[in-house]
């Protein structure tokens, strides 16, 4: 009789559960790109994921928990895009310009991601989230250097995020112009009354 490798069996079980959770998360992500969180149902998720309702509840206590997990994944994608390259720039206006342009490029290249961002804007840009925290820190530094006409850091943050979300939304509705990133960034810097940065924007 063959010896049962309990450790390997446990590992296979963990891998299977991780795959199933990822499957449910992916289904939730796809559905949230099409509809607002309040319209998401467990039935729709399990149908899209191809799993039983009990399997859903094994991994997520509720639709709200699934939405939160999708939001957390989306925030992580912002951080992955930004962290290392952003910190290479010492100038706060250059950092802001780089982040704005890079995230807009990502939205144009990946419409599914863009739809998720627009639908989950309150989650992604909420106070305490990395994207808002980093942006506000850059703006506070730029204000302290006398680089911005807008002196309220929270207002400046809202201006940048508001313009970015509106431009992303527009890019989903119509074909993006080749120089959309530069035009949108110019609009943001003008709205902030920003002085030129000491470093390249991209």
PDB file of C-alpha atoms in Angstrom, residues 41-166:
ATOM      1  CA  UNK A  41     -25.228  39.531  -6.448  1.00  0.00           C
ATOM      2  CA  UNK A  42     -23.872  36.215  -5.200  1.00  0.00           C
ATOM      3  CA  UNK A  43     -25.900  34.416  -7.883  1.00  0.00           C
ATOM      4  CA  UNK A  44     -24.254  36.461 -10.639  1.00  0.00           C
ATOM      5  CA  UNK A  45     -20.779  35.832  -9.208  1.00  0.00           C
ATOM      6  CA  UNK A  46     -21.169  32.065  -8.818  1.00  0.00           C
ATOM      7  CA  UNK A  47     -22.611  31.780 -12.311  1.00  0.00           C
ATOM      8  CA  UNK A  48     -19.721  33.758 -13.803  1.00  0.00           C
ATOM      9  CA  UNK A  49     -17.130  31.855 -11.737  1.00  0.00           C
ATOM     10  CA  UNK A  50     -18.689  28.449 -12.369  1.00  0.00           C
ATOM     11  CA  UNK A  51     -18.760  27.524  -8.678  1.00  0.00           C
ATOM     12  CA  UNK A  52     -21.422  26.569  -6.149  1.00  0.00           C
ATOM     13  CA  UNK A  53     -22.915  29.138  -3.798  1.00  0.00           C
ATOM     14  CA  UNK A  54     -21.433  27.292  -0.826  1.00  0.00           C
ATOM     15  CA  UNK A  55     -17.992  27.634  -2.396  1.00  0.00           C
ATOM     16  CA  UNK A  56     -18.481  31.381  -2.649  1.00  0.00           C
ATOM     17  CA  UNK A  57     -19.352  31.610   1.055  1.00  0.00           C
ATOM     18  CA  UNK A  58     -16.349  29.475   1.971  1.00  0.00           C
ATOM     19  CA  UNK A  59     -14.085  32.186   0.543  1.00  0.00           C
ATOM     20  CA  UNK A  60     -16.141  35.357   1.095  1.00  0.00           C
ATOM     21  CA  UNK A  61     -18.669  36.116   3.827  1.00  0.00           C
ATOM     22  CA  UNK A  62     -20.642  38.478   1.597  1.00  0.00           C
ATOM     23  CA  UNK A  63     -20.691  40.379  -1.689  1.00  0.00           C
ATOM     24  CA  UNK A  64     -19.373  43.382   0.251  1.00  0.00           C
ATOM     25  CA  UNK A  65     -16.298  41.401   1.279  1.00  0.00           C
ATOM     26  CA  UNK A  66     -15.723  40.387  -2.353  1.00  0.00           C
ATOM     27  CA  UNK A  67     -16.063  44.029  -3.474  1.00  0.00           C
ATOM     28  CA  UNK A  68     -13.545  45.035  -0.798  1.00  0.00           C
ATOM     29  CA  UNK A  69     -11.133  42.352  -2.054  1.00  0.00           C
ATOM     30  CA  UNK A  70     -11.470  43.606  -5.630  1.00  0.00           C
ATOM     31  CA  UNK A  71     -10.870  47.146  -4.381  1.00  0.00           C
ATOM     32  CA  UNK A  72      -7.769  46.061  -2.460  1.00  0.00           C
ATOM     33  CA  UNK A  73      -6.434  44.331  -5.572  1.00  0.00           C
ATOM     34  CA  UNK A  74      -7.054  47.476  -7.581  1.00  0.00           C
ATOM     35  CA  UNK A  75      -5.207  49.624  -5.032  1.00  0.00           C
ATOM     36  CA  UNK A  76      -2.287  47.165  -5.155  1.00  0.00           C
ATOM     37  CA  UNK A  77      -2.146  47.595  -8.936  1.00  0.00           C
ATOM     38  CA  UNK A  78      -1.768  51.368  -8.426  1.00  0.00           C
ATOM     39  CA  UNK A  79       1.065  50.809  -5.963  1.00  0.00           C
ATOM     40  CA  UNK A  80       2.830  48.320  -8.251  1.00  0.00           C
ATOM     41  CA  UNK A  81       2.691  50.805 -11.116  1.00  0.00           C
ATOM     42  CA  UNK A  82       3.984  53.698  -9.078  1.00  0.00           C
ATOM     43  CA  UNK A  83       6.204  52.916  -6.140  1.00  0.00           C
ATOM     44  CA  UNK A  84       9.735  52.376  -7.475  1.00  0.00           C
ATOM     45  CA  UNK A  85       9.668  54.652 -10.541  1.00  0.00           C
ATOM     46  CA  UNK A  86       7.881  57.445  -8.677  1.00  0.00           C
ATOM     47  CA  UNK A  87      10.453  57.556  -5.901  1.00  0.00           C
ATOM     48  CA  UNK A  88      13.314  57.915  -8.392  1.00  0.00           C
ATOM     49  CA  UNK A  89      12.148  61.508  -8.940  1.00  0.00           C
ATOM     50  CA  UNK A  90      13.174  64.032  -6.302  1.00  0.00           C
ATOM     51  CA  UNK A  91      10.986  66.859  -7.615  1.00  0.00           C
ATOM     52  CA  UNK A  92       7.370  66.711  -6.303  1.00  0.00           C
ATOM     53  CA  UNK A  93       5.818  68.196  -9.450  1.00  0.00           C
ATOM     54  CA  UNK A  94       7.794  65.722 -11.569  1.00  0.00           C
ATOM     55  CA  UNK A  95       6.540  62.857  -9.364  1.00  0.00           C
ATOM     56  CA  UNK A  96       2.962  64.065  -9.686  1.00  0.00           C
ATOM     57  CA  UNK A  97       3.347  64.455 -13.458  1.00  0.00           C
ATOM     58  CA  UNK A  98       4.869  60.996 -13.821  1.00  0.00           C
ATOM     59  CA  UNK A  99       2.152  59.309 -11.746  1.00  0.00           C
ATOM     60  CA  UNK A 100      -0.682  61.103 -13.538  1.00  0.00           C
ATOM     61  CA  UNK A 101       0.676  60.230 -16.995  1.00  0.00           C
ATOM     62  CA  UNK A 102       1.563  56.629 -16.126  1.00  0.00           C
ATOM     63  CA  UNK A 103      -1.835  55.878 -14.622  1.00  0.00           C
ATOM     64  CA  UNK A 104      -3.609  57.481 -17.569  1.00  0.00           C
ATOM     65  CA  UNK A 105      -1.545  55.376 -19.991  1.00  0.00           C
ATOM     66  CA  UNK A 106      -2.530  52.257 -18.030  1.00  0.00           C
ATOM     67  CA  UNK A 107      -6.212  53.223 -18.222  1.00  0.00           C
ATOM     68  CA  UNK A 108      -6.040  53.738 -22.002  1.00  0.00           C
ATOM     69  CA  UNK A 109      -4.182  50.450 -22.546  1.00  0.00           C
ATOM     70  CA  UNK A 110      -6.428  48.419 -20.219  1.00  0.00           C
ATOM     71  CA  UNK A 111     -10.126  49.429 -20.522  1.00  0.00           C
ATOM     72  CA  UNK A 112     -11.234  46.751 -18.034  1.00  0.00           C
ATOM     73  CA  UNK A 113      -8.910  48.204 -15.403  1.00  0.00           C
ATOM     74  CA  UNK A 114     -10.127  51.699 -16.314  1.00  0.00           C
ATOM     75  CA  UNK A 115     -13.793  50.728 -15.902  1.00  0.00           C
ATOM     76  CA  UNK A 116     -13.002  49.216 -12.521  1.00  0.00           C
ATOM     77  CA  UNK A 117     -11.213  52.380 -11.420  1.00  0.00           C
ATOM     78  CA  UNK A 118     -14.100  54.611 -12.512  1.00  0.00           C
ATOM     79  CA  UNK A 119     -16.662  52.372 -10.777  1.00  0.00           C
ATOM     80  CA  UNK A 120     -14.531  51.945  -7.676  1.00  0.00           C
ATOM     81  CA  UNK A 121     -13.255  55.518  -7.515  1.00  0.00           C
ATOM     82  CA  UNK A 122     -14.409  55.996  -3.910  1.00  0.00           C
ATOM     83  CA  UNK A 123     -12.477  52.884  -2.831  1.00  0.00           C
ATOM     84  CA  UNK A 124      -9.309  53.608  -4.793  1.00  0.00           C
ATOM     85  CA  UNK A 125      -9.014  57.289  -3.913  1.00  0.00           C
ATOM     86  CA  UNK A 126     -10.358  57.160  -0.344  1.00  0.00           C
ATOM     87  CA  UNK A 127      -8.370  58.879   2.438  1.00  0.00           C
ATOM     88  CA  UNK A 128      -5.666  56.575   3.733  1.00  0.00           C
ATOM     89  CA  UNK A 129      -5.244  54.761   0.415  1.00  0.00           C
ATOM     90  CA  UNK A 130      -1.752  54.785  -1.070  1.00  0.00           C
ATOM     91  CA  UNK A 131      -2.645  56.679  -4.233  1.00  0.00           C
ATOM     92  CA  UNK A 132      -4.261  59.613  -2.391  1.00  0.00           C
ATOM     93  CA  UNK A 133      -1.666  59.603   0.391  1.00  0.00           C
ATOM     94  CA  UNK A 134       1.257  59.718  -2.059  1.00  0.00           C
ATOM     95  CA  UNK A 135      -0.371  62.360  -4.237  1.00  0.00           C
ATOM     96  CA  UNK A 136      -1.178  64.554  -1.241  1.00  0.00           C
ATOM     97  CA  UNK A 137       2.402  64.217   0.050  1.00  0.00           C
ATOM     98  CA  UNK A 138       3.762  65.416  -3.321  1.00  0.00           C
ATOM     99  CA  UNK A 139       1.326  68.318  -3.362  1.00  0.00           C
ATOM    100  CA  UNK A 140       2.155  69.342   0.220  1.00  0.00           C
ATOM    101  CA  UNK A 141       5.839  69.393  -0.728  1.00  0.00           C
ATOM    102  CA  UNK A 142       5.176  71.390  -3.899  1.00  0.00           C
ATOM    103  CA  UNK A 143       3.034  73.900  -1.951  1.00  0.00           C
ATOM    104  CA  UNK A 144       5.792  74.283   0.656  1.00  0.00           C
ATOM    105  CA  UNK A 145       8.243  75.045  -2.172  1.00  0.00           C
ATOM    106  CA  UNK A 146       5.918  77.769  -3.481  1.00  0.00           C
ATOM    107  CA  UNK A 147       5.359  75.811  -6.692  1.00  0.00           C
ATOM    108  CA  UNK A 148       1.546  75.813  -6.736  1.00  0.00           C
ATOM    109  CA  UNK A 149      -1.027  78.580  -6.838  1.00  0.00           C
ATOM    110  CA  UNK A 150      -3.542  76.297  -5.085  1.00  0.00           C
ATOM    111  CA  UNK A 151      -2.505  76.371  -1.432  1.00  0.00           C
ATOM    112  CA  UNK A 152      -4.969  73.848   0.022  1.00  0.00           C
ATOM    113  CA  UNK A 153      -3.475  70.341  -0.275  1.00  0.00           C
ATOM    114  CA  UNK A 154      -6.854  68.576  -0.021  1.00  0.00           C
ATOM    115  CA  UNK A 155      -8.342  70.784  -2.738  1.00  0.00           C
ATOM    116  CA  UNK A 156      -5.279  70.239  -4.929  1.00  0.00           C
ATOM    117  CA  UNK A 157      -5.598  66.469  -4.422  1.00  0.00           C
ATOM    118  CA  UNK A 158      -9.279  66.580  -5.385  1.00  0.00           C
ATOM    119  CA  UNK A 159      -8.447  68.604  -8.510  1.00  0.00           C
ATOM    120  CA  UNK A 160      -5.855  66.076  -9.709  1.00  0.00           C
ATOM    121  CA  UNK A 161      -7.992  63.026  -8.957  1.00  0.00           C
ATOM    122  CA  UNK A 162     -11.128  64.638 -10.380  1.00  0.00           C
ATOM    123  CA  UNK A 163      -9.496  65.538 -13.674  1.00  0.00           C
ATOM    124  CA  UNK A 164      -7.820  62.124 -13.934  1.00  0.00           C
ATOM    125  CA  UNK A 165     -11.091  60.234 -13.340  1.00  0.00           C
ATOM    126  CA  UNK A 166     -12.980  62.421 -15.791  1.00  0.00           C
TER     127      UNK A 166
END
